[in-house]
Tab-separated table of C-alpha atoms in Angstrom:
chain	number	residue	atom	x	y	z
X	1	MET	CA	35.086	46.352	187.103
X	2	PHE	CA	34.046	49.813	188.490
X	3	GLY	CA	35.442	50.758	191.628
X	4	ASN	CA	35.522	54.327	193.124
X	5	GLY	CA	34.670	58.069	192.557
X	6	VAL	CA	36.742	60.591	193.139
X	7	TYR	CA	35.175	64.125	192.648
X	8	ARG	CA	34.709	67.332	195.263
X	9	ALA	CA	31.677	66.298	195.421
X	10	SER	CA	28.026	67.364	194.302
X	11	ALA	CA	24.529	66.622	194.372
X	12	THR	CA	21.235	65.124	192.069
X	13	ARG	CA	19.690	68.659	192.403
X	14	SER	CA	18.669	71.062	189.190
X	15	PRO	CA	21.412	71.047	186.421
X	16	THR	CA	21.629	74.869	186.084
X	17	ALA	CA	22.063	75.270	190.325
X	18	SER	CA	25.640	76.269	191.344
X	19	ALA	CA	27.574	74.944	194.056
X	20	GLU	CA	29.006	77.972	194.784
X	21	GLY	CA	29.344	78.766	198.766
X	22	MET	CA	28.561	75.537	199.900
X	23	SER	CA	31.339	73.481	202.008
X	24	GLU	CA	33.450	70.309	200.267
X	25	ALA	CA	31.903	68.591	203.256
X	26	GLU	CA	28.280	69.514	202.949
X	27	LYS	CA	28.345	68.523	199.140
X	28	THR	CA	29.760	65.123	199.522
X	29	ARG	CA	26.508	64.872	202.022
X	30	LEU	CA	24.430	65.451	199.603
X	31	THR	CA	26.335	63.498	197.050
X	32	ALA	CA	26.672	60.197	198.657
X	33	PRO	CA	23.058	58.861	197.788
X	34	ALA	CA	23.537	59.082	194.205
X	35	LEU	CA	26.726	57.450	194.648
X	36	LYS	CA	25.724	54.941	195.977
X	37	ASP	CA	22.318	54.240	194.639
X	38	ALA	CA	25.283	54.468	190.737
X	39	GLY	CA	26.400	51.211	192.929
X	40	ILE	CA	30.170	53.241	193.948
X	41	ALA	CA	31.428	51.510	197.048
X	42	GLU	CA	33.853	54.227	197.786
X	43	ALA	CA	34.338	57.740	197.260
X	44	ILE	CA	36.993	60.057	197.567
X	45	VAL	CA	37.521	63.683	197.975
X	46	CYS	CA	39.788	66.159	196.628
X	47	ALA	CA	39.404	69.618	199.172
X	48	SER	CA	41.986	71.845	200.549
X	49	ASP	CA	43.966	70.924	203.902
X	50	ALA	CA	42.125	73.953	205.447
X	51	ALA	CA	38.091	71.460	204.881
X	52	ARG	CA	39.856	68.728	207.162
X	53	ASP	CA	38.001	69.803	209.986
X	54	GLN	CA	34.385	70.190	208.486
X	55	PHE	CA	34.819	67.390	206.386
X	56	GLU	CA	35.030	64.861	209.464
X	57	TYR	CA	31.464	66.377	210.181
X	58	HIS	CA	29.854	66.302	207.422
X	59	ALA	CA	31.349	62.729	206.131
X	60	ALA	CA	29.918	61.035	209.235
X	61	PRO	CA	26.371	60.347	208.570
X	62	VAL	CA	27.013	58.713	205.286
X	63	ARG	CA	29.572	56.315	206.401
X	64	GLU	CA	28.231	52.934	206.497
X	65	PRO	CA	29.657	49.221	205.911
X	66	ALA	CA	28.456	49.311	201.591
X	67	PHE	CA	30.152	53.020	201.522
X	68	LYS	CA	33.148	54.409	201.963
X	69	VAL	CA	34.368	58.185	202.128
X	70	THR	CA	37.715	59.131	201.629
X	71	LEU	CA	39.608	62.928	202.062
X	72	CYS	CA	42.341	63.385	200.463
X	73	THR	CA	44.363	67.493	200.377
X	74	HIS	CA	46.098	69.867	199.306
X	75	PRO	CA	47.276	72.980	200.692
X	76	ARG	CA	46.586	75.387	197.950
X	77	PRO	CA	44.725	72.803	195.430
X	78	GLU	CA	43.484	76.232	193.714
X	79	GLU	CA	47.153	76.226	193.022
X	80	LEU	CA	47.185	73.176	190.615
X	81	GLY	CA	45.404	71.827	187.568
X	82	ASN	CA	41.923	70.350	187.627
X	83	ALA	CA	42.598	66.543	187.324
X	84	TRP	CA	45.425	66.789	190.615
X	85	GLY	CA	42.733	65.468	192.492
X	86	VAL	CA	42.498	61.432	190.457
X	87	MET	CA	46.569	62.195	191.093
X	88	ALA	CA	46.428	62.417	195.056
X	89	ALA	CA	43.413	59.544	194.897
X	90	SER	CA	45.125	57.225	192.462
X	91	ARG	CA	46.318	54.565	195.404
X	92	PHE	CA	43.097	54.866	196.297
X	93	LEU	CA	41.558	53.237	192.558
X	94	VAL	CA	40.351	49.782	192.226
X	95	GLY	CA	39.599	49.796	188.306
X	96	ASP	CA	37.970	52.014	186.169
X	97	PHE	CA	36.173	55.597	187.667
X	98	LEU	CA	34.332	58.380	188.149
X	99	VAL	CA	35.667	62.124	188.646
X	100	TYR	CA	32.273	64.546	189.682
X	101	PHE	CA	33.622	67.864	189.748
X	102	GLY	CA	31.659	69.702	192.248
X	103	ASP	CA	32.067	73.756	190.869
X	104	ILE	CA	27.460	72.940	190.086
X	105	LEU	CA	25.144	70.930	191.339
X	106	CYS	CA	23.413	68.406	188.513
X	107	ARG	CA	21.343	65.540	188.606
X	108	THR	CA	23.094	63.591	185.549
X	109	ASN	CA	21.618	59.638	185.776
X	110	LEU	CA	24.263	58.510	187.449
X	111	ARG	CA	23.168	55.333	187.909
X	112	GLY	CA	22.326	55.291	183.932
X	113	MET	CA	25.850	56.039	183.538
X	114	VAL	CA	28.006	53.951	185.257
X	115	GLU	CA	25.245	50.849	183.489
X	116	ALA	CA	26.301	52.470	180.053
X	117	TRP	CA	29.686	52.674	180.789
X	118	VAL	CA	29.635	48.568	181.789
X	119	ALA	CA	27.522	48.198	179.055
X	120	GLN	CA	30.844	49.509	176.286
X	121	ASP	CA	32.656	45.973	177.864
X	122	GLY	CA	35.945	48.005	177.792
X	123	ASN	CA	35.652	49.670	174.639
X	124	ALA	CA	36.352	53.093	175.021
X	125	ALA	CA	38.846	54.901	176.886
X	126	ALA	CA	36.298	57.408	178.694
X	127	MET	CA	32.569	58.631	179.163
X	128	LEU	CA	31.783	62.136	179.436
X	129	ALA	CA	27.987	63.317	180.419
X	130	VAL	CA	27.123	66.136	178.356
X	131	ALA	CA	24.071	68.575	178.107
X	132	PRO	CA	22.095	69.760	174.881
X	133	LEU	CA	21.859	72.836	176.227
X	134	LEU	CA	24.425	75.534	176.682
X	135	ARG	CA	22.329	78.264	179.642
X	136	THR	CA	24.587	81.021	180.401
X	137	ASP	CA	24.939	83.868	182.522
X	138	LYS	CA	26.354	86.445	179.826
X	139	GLY	CA	24.533	88.086	177.056
X	140	VAL	CA	25.486	87.371	173.706
X	141	VAL	CA	25.524	89.448	170.672
X	142	THR	CA	26.015	89.215	167.119
X	143	LEU	CA	28.223	91.592	165.264
X	144	ASP	CA	28.896	92.453	161.090
X	145	GLY	CA	32.345	93.896	160.992
X	146	PRO	CA	32.074	97.190	163.883
X	147	LYS	CA	28.232	96.796	164.165
X	148	VAL	CA	26.084	95.107	166.585
X	149	ILE	CA	22.878	93.891	164.530
X	150	THR	CA	21.537	91.514	167.683
X	151	VAL	CA	21.959	90.932	171.118
X	152	LEU	CA	20.156	88.326	173.669
X	153	GLU	CA	20.748	87.854	177.140
X	154	LYS	CA	21.455	84.963	178.630
X	155	PRO	CA	20.525	82.296	175.764
X	156	VAL	CA	20.227	78.480	176.227
X	157	LEU	CA	21.864	77.792	173.210
X	158	ALA	CA	21.920	74.739	171.158
X	159	LEU	CA	25.428	73.510	172.062
X	160	PRO	CA	26.764	70.410	173.660
X	161	ASN	CA	28.686	71.568	176.712
X	162	LEU	CA	30.411	69.051	180.016
X	163	VAL	CA	28.837	68.891	182.625
X	164	GLY	CA	31.383	68.202	184.870
X	165	ILE	CA	31.025	63.795	185.735
X	166	ASP	CA	33.279	62.011	183.488
X	167	ILE	CA	34.367	57.855	183.726
X	168	PHE	CA	37.815	56.791	182.627
X	169	HIS	CA	39.347	53.534	181.960
X	170	ARG	CA	41.840	53.005	184.711
X	171	ASP	CA	44.660	52.792	181.676
X	172	THR	CA	45.208	56.320	181.587
X	173	LEU	CA	45.861	56.750	184.819
X	174	PRO	CA	49.505	58.370	183.513
X	175	LEU	CA	48.376	60.524	181.407
X	176	PHE	CA	47.297	62.323	184.677
X	177	ASP	CA	49.207	65.108	186.295
X	178	PRO	CA	49.098	68.038	188.709
X	179	SER	CA	49.107	71.092	186.429
X	180	ALA	CA	46.673	69.431	183.817
X	181	ASP	CA	43.076	69.725	182.683
X	182	LEU	CA	41.580	66.797	182.753
X	183	HIS	CA	39.418	68.461	179.466
X	184	ARG	CA	41.943	69.502	177.800
X	185	ASP	CA	45.006	67.946	178.774
X	186	VAL	CA	43.824	64.106	179.384
X	187	VAL	CA	40.919	64.103	177.172
X	188	GLY	CA	42.425	66.291	173.993
X	189	ARG	CA	45.587	63.034	174.355
X	190	LEU	CA	43.024	60.439	174.654
X	191	LEU	CA	41.828	61.973	171.095
X	192	ALA	CA	45.127	63.065	169.713
X	193	GLU	CA	46.043	58.677	170.032
X	194	PRO	CA	43.541	58.218	169.544
X	195	ARG	CA	41.267	56.175	171.498
X	196	GLN	CA	37.676	56.292	172.128
X	197	VAL	CA	35.857	58.652	174.443
X	198	ASP	CA	32.198	57.761	174.420
X	199	ASP	CA	28.713	60.783	175.084
X	200	ALA	CA	26.961	59.405	178.057
X	201	ARG	CA	24.237	59.545	175.870
X	202	GLY	CA	25.245	57.150	173.724
X	203	ARG	CA	27.022	58.622	170.810
X	204	ARG	CA	30.811	58.662	170.521
X	205	ALA	CA	33.355	61.858	171.342
């Protein structure tokens, strides 16, 4: 059974656009169409207590009978691990769930990802959206001992990297705790067990 989306919302735009400076409420409004299109009936938004009033203003237009929006808050979420939102939302979760980080704006095909998750028929504990190229805003160098050999400014590297959109089987909830990092700790534990973790593009991690 596929149930909810837990997210600090994002939007279906450029895969490299930043969501920095946007409120969680505004990101919720922008993300709602992609979540609805993917068949997600309830979005649980995790944000700070200070976002509550603004959230209610922006969430009102996207609420409808077939799409519920719920807010979970914490006074200081920046002091917790990024898995805290799943713990906060756990009482609302129904079945397997999607987690959508809000620090980037992304055009990942959510419907295709959900369909791939349903098609694997419960064999995987998690599925991660992976981008084939790593875009960095830093310059990189190659070294030969203490000597700089090459300099490359803001390269695009052929390294698979996490997008920040993941689906988890409902039985993984006990692995989440407020201080945990979702990928390092939760996915790391799944891989160590070992449990199957899939790349949403069709490759196994």
